[in-house]
Short mmCIF file of C-alpha atoms and ligand atoms in Angstrom, two decimals:
data_model
loop_
_atom_site.label_atom_id
_atom_site.label_comp_id
_atom_site.label_asym_id
_atom_site.label_seq_id
_atom_site.Cartn_x
_atom_site.Cartn_y
_atom_site.Cartn_z
CA UNK Z 81 -0.13 67.50 -87.36
CA UNK Z 82 1.67 64.02 -87.58
CA UNK Z 83 3.93 63.50 -90.55
CA UNK Z 84 5.33 60.47 -91.73
CA UNK Z 85 9.03 60.51 -93.27
CA UNK Z 86 9.95 57.74 -95.35
CA UNK Z 87 13.45 56.70 -96.35
CA UNK Z 88 15.23 53.41 -97.15
CA UNK Z 89 19.21 54.29 -99.02
CA UNK Z 90 21.43 56.83 -98.13
CA UNK Z 91 21.17 59.69 -99.90
CA UNK Z 92 17.42 59.33 -98.56
CA UNK Z 93 18.84 59.65 -94.76
CA UNK Z 94 20.85 62.21 -95.36
CA UNK Z 95 18.88 64.40 -97.03
CA UNK Z 96 16.19 63.47 -94.75
CA UNK Z 97 18.09 64.36 -91.28
CA UNK Z 98 17.79 68.38 -91.21
CA UNK Z 99 14.49 67.64 -92.06
CA UNK Z 100 13.51 65.12 -89.20
CA UNK Z 101 16.12 67.85 -86.72
CA UNK Z 102 13.40 70.76 -88.22
CA UNK Z 103 10.28 68.59 -87.19
CA UNK Z 104 11.89 67.53 -83.96
CA UNK Z 105 12.54 71.98 -83.16
CA UNK Z 106 9.01 72.60 -83.75
CA UNK Z 107 7.97 69.76 -81.58
CA UNK Z 108 5.75 68.05 -84.56
CA UNK Z 109 4.48 64.92 -83.73
CA UNK Z 110 6.12 62.22 -86.30
CA UNK Z 111 7.16 58.43 -87.42
CA UNK Z 112 9.79 57.69 -89.72
CA UNK Z 113 9.69 54.32 -91.40
CA UNK Z 114 12.68 52.84 -93.08
CA UNK Z 115 12.36 50.67 -96.31
CA UNK Z 116 15.03 48.37 -95.54
CA UNK Z 117 16.13 48.42 -98.79
CA UNK Z 118 20.03 49.77 -97.41
CA UNK Z 119 20.89 47.65 -94.99
CA UNK Z 120 24.62 46.99 -94.21
CA UNK Z 121 25.98 49.25 -90.99
CA UNK Z 122 28.14 51.58 -93.02
CA UNK Z 123 25.46 51.79 -95.91
CA UNK Z 124 22.43 53.13 -93.17
CA UNK Z 125 23.28 52.41 -89.34
CA UNK Z 126 26.22 54.15 -89.72
CA UNK Z 127 24.15 57.62 -91.09
CA UNK Z 128 21.85 57.24 -87.66
CA UNK Z 129 25.02 57.29 -85.48
CA UNK Z 130 26.71 60.66 -87.71
CA UNK Z 131 23.51 62.33 -87.74
CA UNK Z 132 22.05 61.75 -84.52
CA UNK Z 133 18.30 60.72 -85.84
CA UNK Z 134 16.21 58.39 -83.66
CA UNK Z 135 15.86 54.75 -85.09
CA UNK Z 136 12.96 54.61 -87.96
CA UNK Z 137 9.87 53.80 -85.59
CA UNK Z 138 8.95 50.99 -88.96
CA UNK Z 139 11.49 48.62 -90.78
CA UNK Z 140 10.37 47.81 -93.40
CA UNK Z 141 13.34 44.88 -94.21
CA UNK Z 142 13.13 45.03 -97.97
CA UNK Z 143 16.43 44.09 -98.68
CA UNK Z 144 17.62 43.51 -102.08
CA UNK Z 145 15.65 42.63 -105.17
CA UNK Z 146 14.67 43.31 -108.94
CA UNK Z 147 12.63 46.39 -109.43
CA UNK Z 148 9.33 44.91 -109.70
CA UNK Z 149 10.06 42.98 -105.89
CA UNK Z 150 11.24 45.88 -103.91
CA UNK Z 151 8.44 47.99 -105.27
CA UNK Z 152 6.47 46.06 -104.50
CA UNK Z 153 7.06 44.75 -100.51
CA UNK Z 154 7.81 48.63 -99.78
CA UNK Z 155 3.66 48.97 -101.23
CA UNK Z 156 2.44 46.66 -99.12
CA UNK Z 157 4.70 47.34 -95.80
CA UNK Z 158 4.17 51.51 -96.52
CA UNK Z 159 0.81 50.81 -97.12
CA UNK Z 160 0.15 48.68 -93.38
CA UNK Z 161 2.00 51.51 -92.07
CA UNK Z 162 -0.07 54.63 -92.76
CA UNK Z 163 -2.93 52.85 -92.46
CA UNK Z 164 -2.38 52.14 -89.15
CA UNK Z 165 -0.89 55.67 -87.95
CA UNK Z 166 -3.05 57.91 -89.89
CA UNK Z 167 -0.53 60.41 -90.96
CA UNK Z 168 -1.72 63.92 -92.27
CA UNK Z 169 1.47 64.36 -94.73
CA UNK Z 170 3.81 61.47 -96.53
CA UNK Z 171 7.03 63.08 -96.72
CA UNK Z 172 9.13 61.20 -99.40
CA UNK Z 173 13.12 61.98 -101.02
CA UNK Z 174 14.65 61.96 -104.48
CA UNK Z 175 14.10 59.36 -106.73
CA UNK Z 176 14.77 56.16 -105.12
CA UNK Z 177 12.54 52.90 -105.06
CA UNK Z 178 10.78 54.25 -101.47
CA UNK Z 179 9.31 57.55 -103.07
CA UNK Z 180 8.37 55.76 -106.05
CA UNK Z 181 6.34 53.10 -103.48
CA UNK Z 182 5.69 55.75 -100.92
CA UNK Z 183 4.45 58.42 -103.75
CA UNK Z 184 1.89 55.68 -105.44
CA UNK Z 185 0.49 54.29 -101.85
CA UNK Z 186 0.23 57.80 -100.32
CA UNK Z 187 -1.48 59.21 -102.67
CA UNK Z 188 -4.03 56.76 -103.48
CA UNK Z 189 -4.62 56.78 -99.78
CA UNK Z 190 -5.54 60.51 -100.07
CA UNK Z 191 -2.48 61.67 -97.96
CA UNK Z 192 -1.05 64.72 -99.41
CA UNK Z 193 2.76 63.37 -100.72
CA UNK Z 194 5.44 66.49 -99.96
CA UNK Z 195 8.34 65.58 -102.39
CA UNK Z 196 11.39 66.78 -101.26
CA UNK Z 197 14.04 67.24 -103.98
CA UNK Z 198 11.14 67.98 -106.39
CA UNK Z 199 11.60 68.36 -109.93
CA UNK Z 200 14.93 66.93 -111.24
CA UNK Z 201 14.86 66.02 -114.90
CA UNK Z 202 17.28 64.15 -117.07
CA UNK Z 203 15.06 63.43 -119.30
CA UNK Z 204 16.13 59.89 -119.79
CA UNK Z 205 13.85 57.28 -119.14
CA UNK Z 206 16.40 54.26 -119.46
CA UNK Z 207 17.08 55.62 -115.98
CA UNK Z 208 14.78 53.64 -113.06
CA UNK Z 209 15.38 57.05 -111.31
CA UNK Z 210 13.52 58.83 -113.89
CA UNK Z 211 11.25 56.92 -113.90
CA UNK Z 212 10.09 57.63 -110.00
CA UNK Z 213 10.97 60.90 -109.97
CA UNK Z 214 8.41 61.30 -112.42
CA UNK Z 215 5.58 58.81 -110.90
CA UNK Z 216 6.62 60.78 -107.61
CA UNK Z 217 5.83 63.89 -108.92
CA UNK Z 218 2.29 62.72 -110.60
CA UNK Z 219 1.49 61.85 -107.05
CA UNK Z 220 2.80 64.80 -104.91
CA UNK Z 221 0.55 67.70 -103.42
CA UNK Z 222 3.55 69.91 -102.30
CA UNK Z 223 7.00 70.29 -104.07
CA UNK Z 224 10.32 71.31 -102.35
CA UNK Z 225 12.27 71.73 -105.19
CA UNK Z 226 15.91 73.30 -105.42
CA UNK Z 227 15.98 75.59 -107.98
CA UNK Z 228 14.53 77.42 -110.11
CA UNK Z 229 15.30 75.06 -112.96
CA UNK Z 230 13.91 72.20 -111.28
CA UNK Z 231 10.52 74.35 -110.48
CA UNK Z 232 10.59 75.18 -114.94
CA UNK Z 233 10.64 71.47 -115.16
CA UNK Z 234 7.12 70.77 -113.28
CA UNK Z 235 5.21 74.08 -114.81
CA UNK Z 236 5.56 72.34 -117.86
CA UNK Z 237 4.55 69.02 -116.47
CA UNK Z 238 1.13 71.32 -115.67
CA UNK Z 239 1.65 70.99 -112.05
CA UNK Z 240 0.74 74.38 -110.80
CA UNK Z 241 2.46 77.08 -109.26
CA UNK Z 242 0.98 77.50 -105.75
CA UNK Z 243 2.18 73.79 -104.69
CA UNK Z 244 5.69 74.42 -105.95
CA UNK Z 245 7.99 75.49 -103.17
CA UNK Z 246 12.04 76.48 -103.93
CA UNK Z 247 13.63 74.96 -101.11
CA UNK Z 248 17.02 74.99 -102.26
CA UNK Z 249 18.24 71.12 -101.56
CA UNK Z 250 18.70 69.97 -98.25
CA UNK Z 251 21.95 68.50 -98.67
CA UNK Z 252 23.75 71.68 -98.28
CA UNK Z 253 21.68 71.92 -94.92
CA UNK Z 254 23.68 68.14 -94.14
CA UNK Z 255 27.00 69.47 -95.32
CA UNK Z 256 27.44 72.69 -94.03
CA UNK Z 257 26.53 71.57 -90.33
CA UNK Z 258 27.91 68.22 -90.88
CA UNK Z 259 31.51 69.43 -91.96
CA UNK Z 260 31.55 71.83 -88.88
CA UNK Z 261 31.05 69.17 -86.46
CA UNK Z 262 33.33 66.58 -88.26
CA UNK Z 263 36.66 68.84 -88.17
CA UNK Z 264 35.63 69.50 -84.56
CA UNK Z 265 35.82 66.24 -83.76
CA UNK Z 266 38.87 65.00 -86.01
CA UNK Z 267 40.80 63.44 -83.60
CA UNK Z 268 44.16 62.40 -85.81
CA UNK Z 269 44.63 63.59 -89.24
CA UNK Z 270 42.68 61.20 -91.47
CA UNK Z 271 42.82 60.76 -95.25
CA UNK Z 272 46.15 61.63 -94.45
CA UNK Z 273 47.37 60.28 -98.28
CA UNK Z 274 50.04 61.74 -101.02
CA UNK Z 275 49.44 64.37 -103.31
CA UNK Z 276 46.63 65.12 -105.06
CA UNK Z 277 43.16 63.47 -103.65
CA UNK Z 278 41.07 62.35 -106.04
CA UNK Z 279 37.80 61.17 -104.40
CA UNK Z 280 35.71 58.83 -106.99
CA UNK Z 281 32.70 56.83 -105.94
CA UNK Z 282 29.87 54.96 -108.66
CA UNK Z 283 27.22 52.82 -108.32
CA UNK Z 284 24.86 53.83 -111.03
CA UNK Z 285 23.36 50.90 -112.97
CA UNK Z 286 23.98 52.09 -116.45
CA UNK Z 287 27.76 52.13 -115.29
CA UNK Z 288 28.38 49.31 -112.55
CA UNK Z 289 26.40 46.52 -114.19
CA UNK Z 290 27.73 47.40 -117.76
CA UNK Z 291 31.18 45.40 -118.41
CA UNK Z 292 32.27 47.29 -121.16
CA UNK Z 293 31.32 50.70 -119.79
CA UNK Z 294 33.31 49.85 -116.44
CA UNK Z 295 36.00 48.35 -118.20
CA UNK Z 296 36.60 51.80 -119.89
CA UNK Z 297 36.09 53.87 -116.36
CA UNK Z 298 38.53 50.76 -114.73
CA UNK Z 299 41.39 51.64 -117.57
CA UNK Z 300 40.97 55.68 -116.88
CA UNK Z 301 41.46 55.33 -113.41
CA UNK Z 302 45.05 52.76 -113.62
CA UNK Z 303 46.24 55.12 -116.19
CA UNK Z 304 45.74 58.69 -113.64
CA UNK Z 305 48.32 57.37 -111.55
CA UNK Z 306 49.99 61.44 -111.12
CA UNK Z 307 47.07 61.46 -108.67
CA UNK Z 308 45.72 59.08 -105.43
CA UNK Z 309 42.42 57.56 -105.86
CA UNK Z 310 40.44 57.35 -103.19
CA UNK Z 311 38.22 54.84 -103.74
CA UNK Z 312 34.80 54.16 -101.36
CA UNK Z 313 33.10 51.34 -103.32
CA UNK Z 314 28.96 50.75 -102.99
CA UNK Z 315 28.26 47.42 -102.53
CA UNK Z 316 26.64 47.22 -105.69
CA UNK Z 317 30.05 47.68 -107.72
CA UNK Z 318 31.95 45.37 -105.79
CA UNK Z 319 29.72 43.00 -106.95
CA UNK Z 320 29.84 43.78 -110.27
CA UNK Z 321 33.63 44.13 -110.37
CA UNK Z 322 34.25 41.11 -108.50
CA UNK Z 323 31.47 39.35 -110.91
CA UNK Z 324 33.86 40.88 -114.17
CA UNK Z 325 37.46 40.32 -112.57
CA UNK Z 326 38.70 44.14 -112.08
CA UNK Z 327 38.26 44.31 -108.26
CA UNK Z 328 42.13 42.79 -107.89
CA UNK Z 329 42.93 45.10 -110.25
CA UNK Z 330 42.01 48.43 -109.25
CA UNK Z 331 43.05 46.64 -105.63
CA UNK Z 332 47.10 46.11 -106.77
CA UNK Z 333 47.63 49.92 -107.77
CA UNK Z 334 49.53 52.02 -105.59
CA UNK Z 335 47.77 54.52 -106.82
CA UNK Z 336 44.16 53.99 -105.87
CA UNK Z 337 43.03 53.48 -102.36
CA UNK Z 338 40.01 50.57 -101.99
CA UNK Z 339 38.33 51.60 -98.98
CA UNK Z 340 34.48 49.65 -97.61
CA UNK Z 341 31.75 53.01 -97.81
CA UNK Z 342 32.55 55.56 -95.42
CA UNK Z 343 29.85 57.18 -92.88
CA UNK Z 344 29.53 60.81 -93.49
CA UNK Z 345 31.47 62.61 -90.80
CA UNK Z 346 34.73 60.84 -91.99
CA UNK Z 347 33.64 60.79 -95.77
CA UNK Z 348 32.70 64.47 -94.99
CA UNK Z 349 36.54 64.96 -94.20
CA UNK Z 350 37.85 63.20 -97.65
CA UNK Z 351 35.73 65.56 -99.83
CA UNK Z 352 37.08 68.46 -97.88
CA UNK Z 353 40.51 67.68 -98.65
CA UNK Z 354 39.93 66.19 -102.42
CA UNK Z 355 41.12 68.26 -104.96
CA UNK Z 356 38.55 66.84 -107.11
CA UNK Z 357 35.45 64.79 -107.17
CA UNK Z 358 34.33 61.63 -109.67
CA UNK Z 359 31.37 60.53 -109.88
CA UNK Z 360 28.22 59.05 -110.87
CA UNK Z 361 26.45 60.21 -107.69
CA UNK Z 362 23.85 62.54 -107.37
CA UNK Z 363 24.20 63.49 -104.03
CA UNK Z 364 28.22 63.97 -104.88
CA UNK Z 365 28.02 66.42 -107.95
CA UNK Z 366 25.52 68.76 -105.63
CA UNK Z 367 28.43 68.57 -102.55
CA UNK Z 368 31.46 69.28 -104.73
CA UNK Z 369 29.70 72.53 -105.37
CA UNK Z 370 28.89 73.35 -102.07
CA UNK Z 371 32.29 72.26 -100.79
CA UNK Z 372 33.99 74.34 -103.86
CA UNK Z 373 35.58 71.03 -105.73
CA UNK Z 374 35.11 70.34 -108.67
CA UNK Z 375 33.59 67.73 -109.75
CA UNK Z 376 33.57 65.26 -112.99
CA UNK Z 377 30.66 63.43 -113.54
CA UNK Z 378 30.64 59.63 -115.00
CA UNK Z 379 27.56 60.18 -116.94
CA UNK Z 380 26.44 62.27 -120.42
CA UNK Z 381 23.16 63.85 -118.42
CA UNK Z 382 22.66 64.91 -115.63
CA UNK Z 383 19.25 65.94 -113.33
CA UNK Z 384 21.51 68.31 -111.83
CA UNK Z 385 22.42 70.80 -115.08
CA UNK Z 386 22.87 73.72 -112.31
CA UNK Z 387 26.11 72.47 -111.25
CA UNK Z 388 27.52 72.02 -114.89
CA UNK Z 389 26.16 75.23 -115.84
CA UNK Z 390 27.31 77.15 -112.78
CA UNK Z 391 31.12 75.98 -114.12
CA UNK Z 392 31.95 73.45 -110.82
CA UNK Z 393 30.94 70.09 -112.67
CA UNK Z 394 31.92 68.42 -116.25
CA UNK Z 395 29.92 65.58 -117.77
CA UNK Z 396 33.09 62.94 -119.02
CA UNK Z 397 30.87 60.26 -119.50
CA UNK Z 398 32.17 56.81 -119.92
CA UNK Z 399 35.11 56.95 -122.44
CA UNK Z 400 38.33 56.44 -121.18
CA UNK Z 401 40.40 59.17 -123.11
CA UNK Z 402 38.07 62.20 -121.89
CA UNK Z 403 38.18 60.59 -118.73
CA UNK Z 404 41.99 61.38 -118.78
CA UNK Z 405 41.74 64.15 -120.82
CA UNK Z 406 39.50 66.18 -118.19
CA UNK Z 407 41.85 65.41 -115.38
CA UNK Z 408 44.84 65.91 -116.36
CA UNK Z 409 43.01 69.45 -117.93
CA UNK Z 410 42.03 70.89 -114.69
CA UNK Z 411 45.13 69.54 -112.92
CA UNK Z 412 47.53 71.05 -115.04
CA UNK Z 413 45.42 74.00 -116.40
CA UNK Z 414 44.84 76.96 -112.98
CA UNK Z 415 42.67 79.27 -114.17
CA UNK Z 416 40.13 76.43 -114.83
CA UNK Z 417 40.99 74.84 -111.28
CA UNK Z 418 40.09 78.18 -110.26
CA UNK Z 419 36.59 78.88 -111.84
CA UNK Z 420 35.48 75.56 -110.92
CA UNK Z 421 36.61 75.92 -107.89
CA UNK Z 422 34.53 79.24 -107.07
CA UNK Z 423 31.45 78.09 -108.68
CA UNK Z 424 28.22 79.38 -106.98
CA UNK Z 425 26.23 76.61 -105.35
CA UNK Z 426 22.91 77.03 -106.98
CA UNK Z 427 21.62 74.92 -104.08
CA UNK Z 428 20.55 77.55 -101.67
CA UNK Z 429 22.64 78.64 -98.47
CA UNK Z 430 21.48 75.28 -95.68
CA UNK Z 431 18.00 76.42 -95.02
CA UNK Z 432 15.91 74.16 -96.84
CA UNK Z 433 14.43 72.37 -94.13
CA UNK Z 434 13.58 74.95 -92.69
CA UNK Z 435 11.75 76.38 -96.01
CA UNK Z 436 10.22 72.93 -96.61
CA UNK Z 437 9.10 73.08 -92.66
CA UNK Z 438 7.33 76.46 -92.66
CA UNK Z 439 5.43 75.63 -96.44
CA UNK Z 440 4.11 72.48 -94.86
CA UNK Z 441 2.75 74.71 -91.89
CA UNK Z 442 1.57 76.82 -94.51
CA UNK Z 443 3.38 79.94 -93.59
CA UNK Z 444 3.82 81.12 -97.39
CA UNK Z 445 1.10 82.76 -99.47
CA UNK Z 446 -0.48 80.14 -101.97
CA UNK Z 447 -0.72 81.80 -105.75
CA UNK Z 448 2.59 82.53 -106.89
CA UNK Z 449 5.88 80.61 -107.25
CA UNK Z 450 7.47 80.53 -103.43
CA UNK Z 451 11.36 81.32 -103.24
CA UNK Z 452 12.05 80.93 -100.11
CA UNK Z 453 15.99 79.75 -100.72
C1 UD1 G 18 19.88 52.60 -104.79
C2 UD1 G 18 18.75 53.69 -106.06
C3 UD1 G 18 19.42 54.69 -106.49
C4 UD1 G 18 20.43 55.34 -105.34
C5 UD1 G 18 21.48 54.45 -104.24
C6 UD1 G 18 21.81 55.06 -103.25
C7 UD1 G 18 17.18 52.63 -106.32
C8 UD1 G 18 16.56 52.85 -108.11
N1 UD1 G 18 18.43 52.76 -106.68
O1 UD1 G 18 20.34 52.05 -105.68
O2 UD1 G 18 18.93 55.62 -107.34
O3 UD1 G 18 21.77 56.48 -105.89
O4 UD1 G 18 20.69 53.45 -104.13
O5 UD1 G 18 22.88 54.32 -102.79
O6 UD1 G 18 16.29 52.99 -105.97
N2 UD1 G 18 23.76 46.70 -101.51
C9 UD1 G 18 24.38 45.55 -100.32
N3 UD1 G 18 24.07 46.07 -99.24
C10 UD1 G 18 23.26 47.15 -98.95
C11 UD1 G 18 22.64 47.02 -99.98
C12 UD1 G 18 22.76 47.33 -101.49
O7 UD1 G 18 25.10 44.54 -100.46
O8 UD1 G 18 22.91 47.32 -97.80
C13 UD1 G 18 23.66 45.10 -102.78
C14 UD1 G 18 22.98 44.10 -103.56
O9 UD1 G 18 23.62 43.43 -104.21
C15 UD1 G 18 21.64 44.79 -104.07
C16 UD1 G 18 23.04 45.98 -104.82
O10 UD1 G 18 23.97 46.17 -103.98
O11 UD1 G 18 20.98 43.87 -105.18
C17 UD1 G 18 22.17 47.26 -105.31
O12 UD1 G 18 20.88 47.88 -104.00
P1 UD1 G 18 19.85 48.61 -104.28
O13 UD1 G 18 19.31 48.92 -103.34
O14 UD1 G 18 19.23 47.49 -105.13
O15 UD1 G 18 20.60 49.82 -105.16
P2 UD1 G 18 21.44 50.51 -105.62
O16 UD1 G 18 22.22 50.63 -106.36
O17 UD1 G 18 22.38 50.70 -103.90
N1 UDP G 19 29.10 58.85 -99.14
C1 UDP G 19 28.99 58.64 -97.90
N2 UDP G 19 30.23 57.88 -97.81
C2 UDP G 19 30.46 57.54 -99.01
C3 UDP G 19 30.41 57.59 -99.98
C4 UDP G 19 28.62 58.51 -100.07
O1 UDP G 19 28.72 59.10 -96.89
O2 UDP G 19 31.26 56.79 -98.56
C5 UDP G 19 27.21 60.47 -99.42
C6 UDP G 19 27.77 60.99 -99.90
O3 UDP G 19 28.34 62.39 -99.05
C7 UDP G 19 26.28 61.80 -100.25
C8 UDP G 19 25.44 60.10 -100.33
O4 UDP G 19 25.82 59.17 -99.62
O5 UDP G 19 25.87 62.96 -99.31
C9 UDP G 19 25.43 60.08 -101.95
O6 UDP G 19 25.19 58.37 -101.95
P1 UDP G 19 24.73 58.02 -103.19
O7 UDP G 19 25.72 58.62 -104.28
O8 UDP G 19 24.66 56.51 -103.29
O9 UDP G 19 23.20 58.40 -104.00
P2 UDP G 19 23.06 59.12 -105.06
O10 UDP G 19 23.38 59.90 -104.05
O11 UDP G 19 23.20 59.30 -106.03
O12 UDP G 19 21.41 58.72 -104.40
#
């Protein structure tokens, strides 16, 4: 068997890493294709170092650009590689343009597609990621879904239960394994900030490309001066903060620490020392509940509703008053804080990649929903 693994952005590298480890453990032949959508050292290479991954066999070097241009260039590059390499299965992860491009190209070449983290739905078609998820799931053959809820989403779309595997989310595998490594290798305490740390990330187009919405969030952050806001800024967000003249204001606020995107081991240390997390990231919502850190999500919907249902995540949207009042409420209400930090993790116990490889190798009986988590 030969597997082609496609990645393109920071979260795909992080969430595919344990799958790649599992492929290697089982001595299966594989090729690693990087689309090159993320290319800065701190958005890509750093994760290959931290997660001890081999260099990609192919890098399509797509870089930044419009959705159409990016997807078309990726499709072109991926098609050339797949035609030459003839893998038996193509694995894609999540909801980026790489997933869309990889799934479309492979399915038209009649190569089965395995979608890792399939079945997530925000039901918000204004998000590019929602379109990518839906199309990837139309093109896939094997669905590795994190939870029963995501399996049900696929069943409603007419996907056969025999192709759906409830495996948990590979982020739990990565997170648990690497937190231990990070804690062991921490020589001197990193991120030694005073007071309660609120770790913030945001990069979602609907937040950071929209001046009014971004201004609301920034105003809330400026007001939250009873916590230390640690903000590793995504390159997309640096660009628009500067364009809208908001960067300097944040830089000048004593309680806000703007830093470059952080490598995975350091970032896990930062998360584990945080009082809470504020984010519009998908992965962060999952990591927060894995690490028992209360999360506030800067969105009005989420394709990770399990985290909200479990009580570990609150959707605060992008209104200044809602954001500041929620932070204060969590900070001053021990009961609420306790409940949020004890929310049960819906994404499994860290064996997702094993379940995924077992499914690929046909180790489960077909004909019923297979819960491997
Ligand atoms: C992409 C994904 C998003 C995912 C996110 C993870 C799509 C449609 N979007 O969004 O789903 O959550 O990655 O972080 O696939 N840039 C750099 N250096 C880089 C990469 C990007 O400076 O290494 C800047 C460029 O100005 C670029 C902008 O960031 O135009 C946006 O990058 P892009 O890859 O298009 O989308 P992301 O916002 O990163
Ligand atoms: N992350 C990181 N360093 C940072 C910010 C995020 O290592 O400075 C990791 C984070 O732990 C998570 C992933 O990047 O696993 C999330 O990526 P991102 O928010 O870019 O994308 P999304 O998950 O929203 O697709």
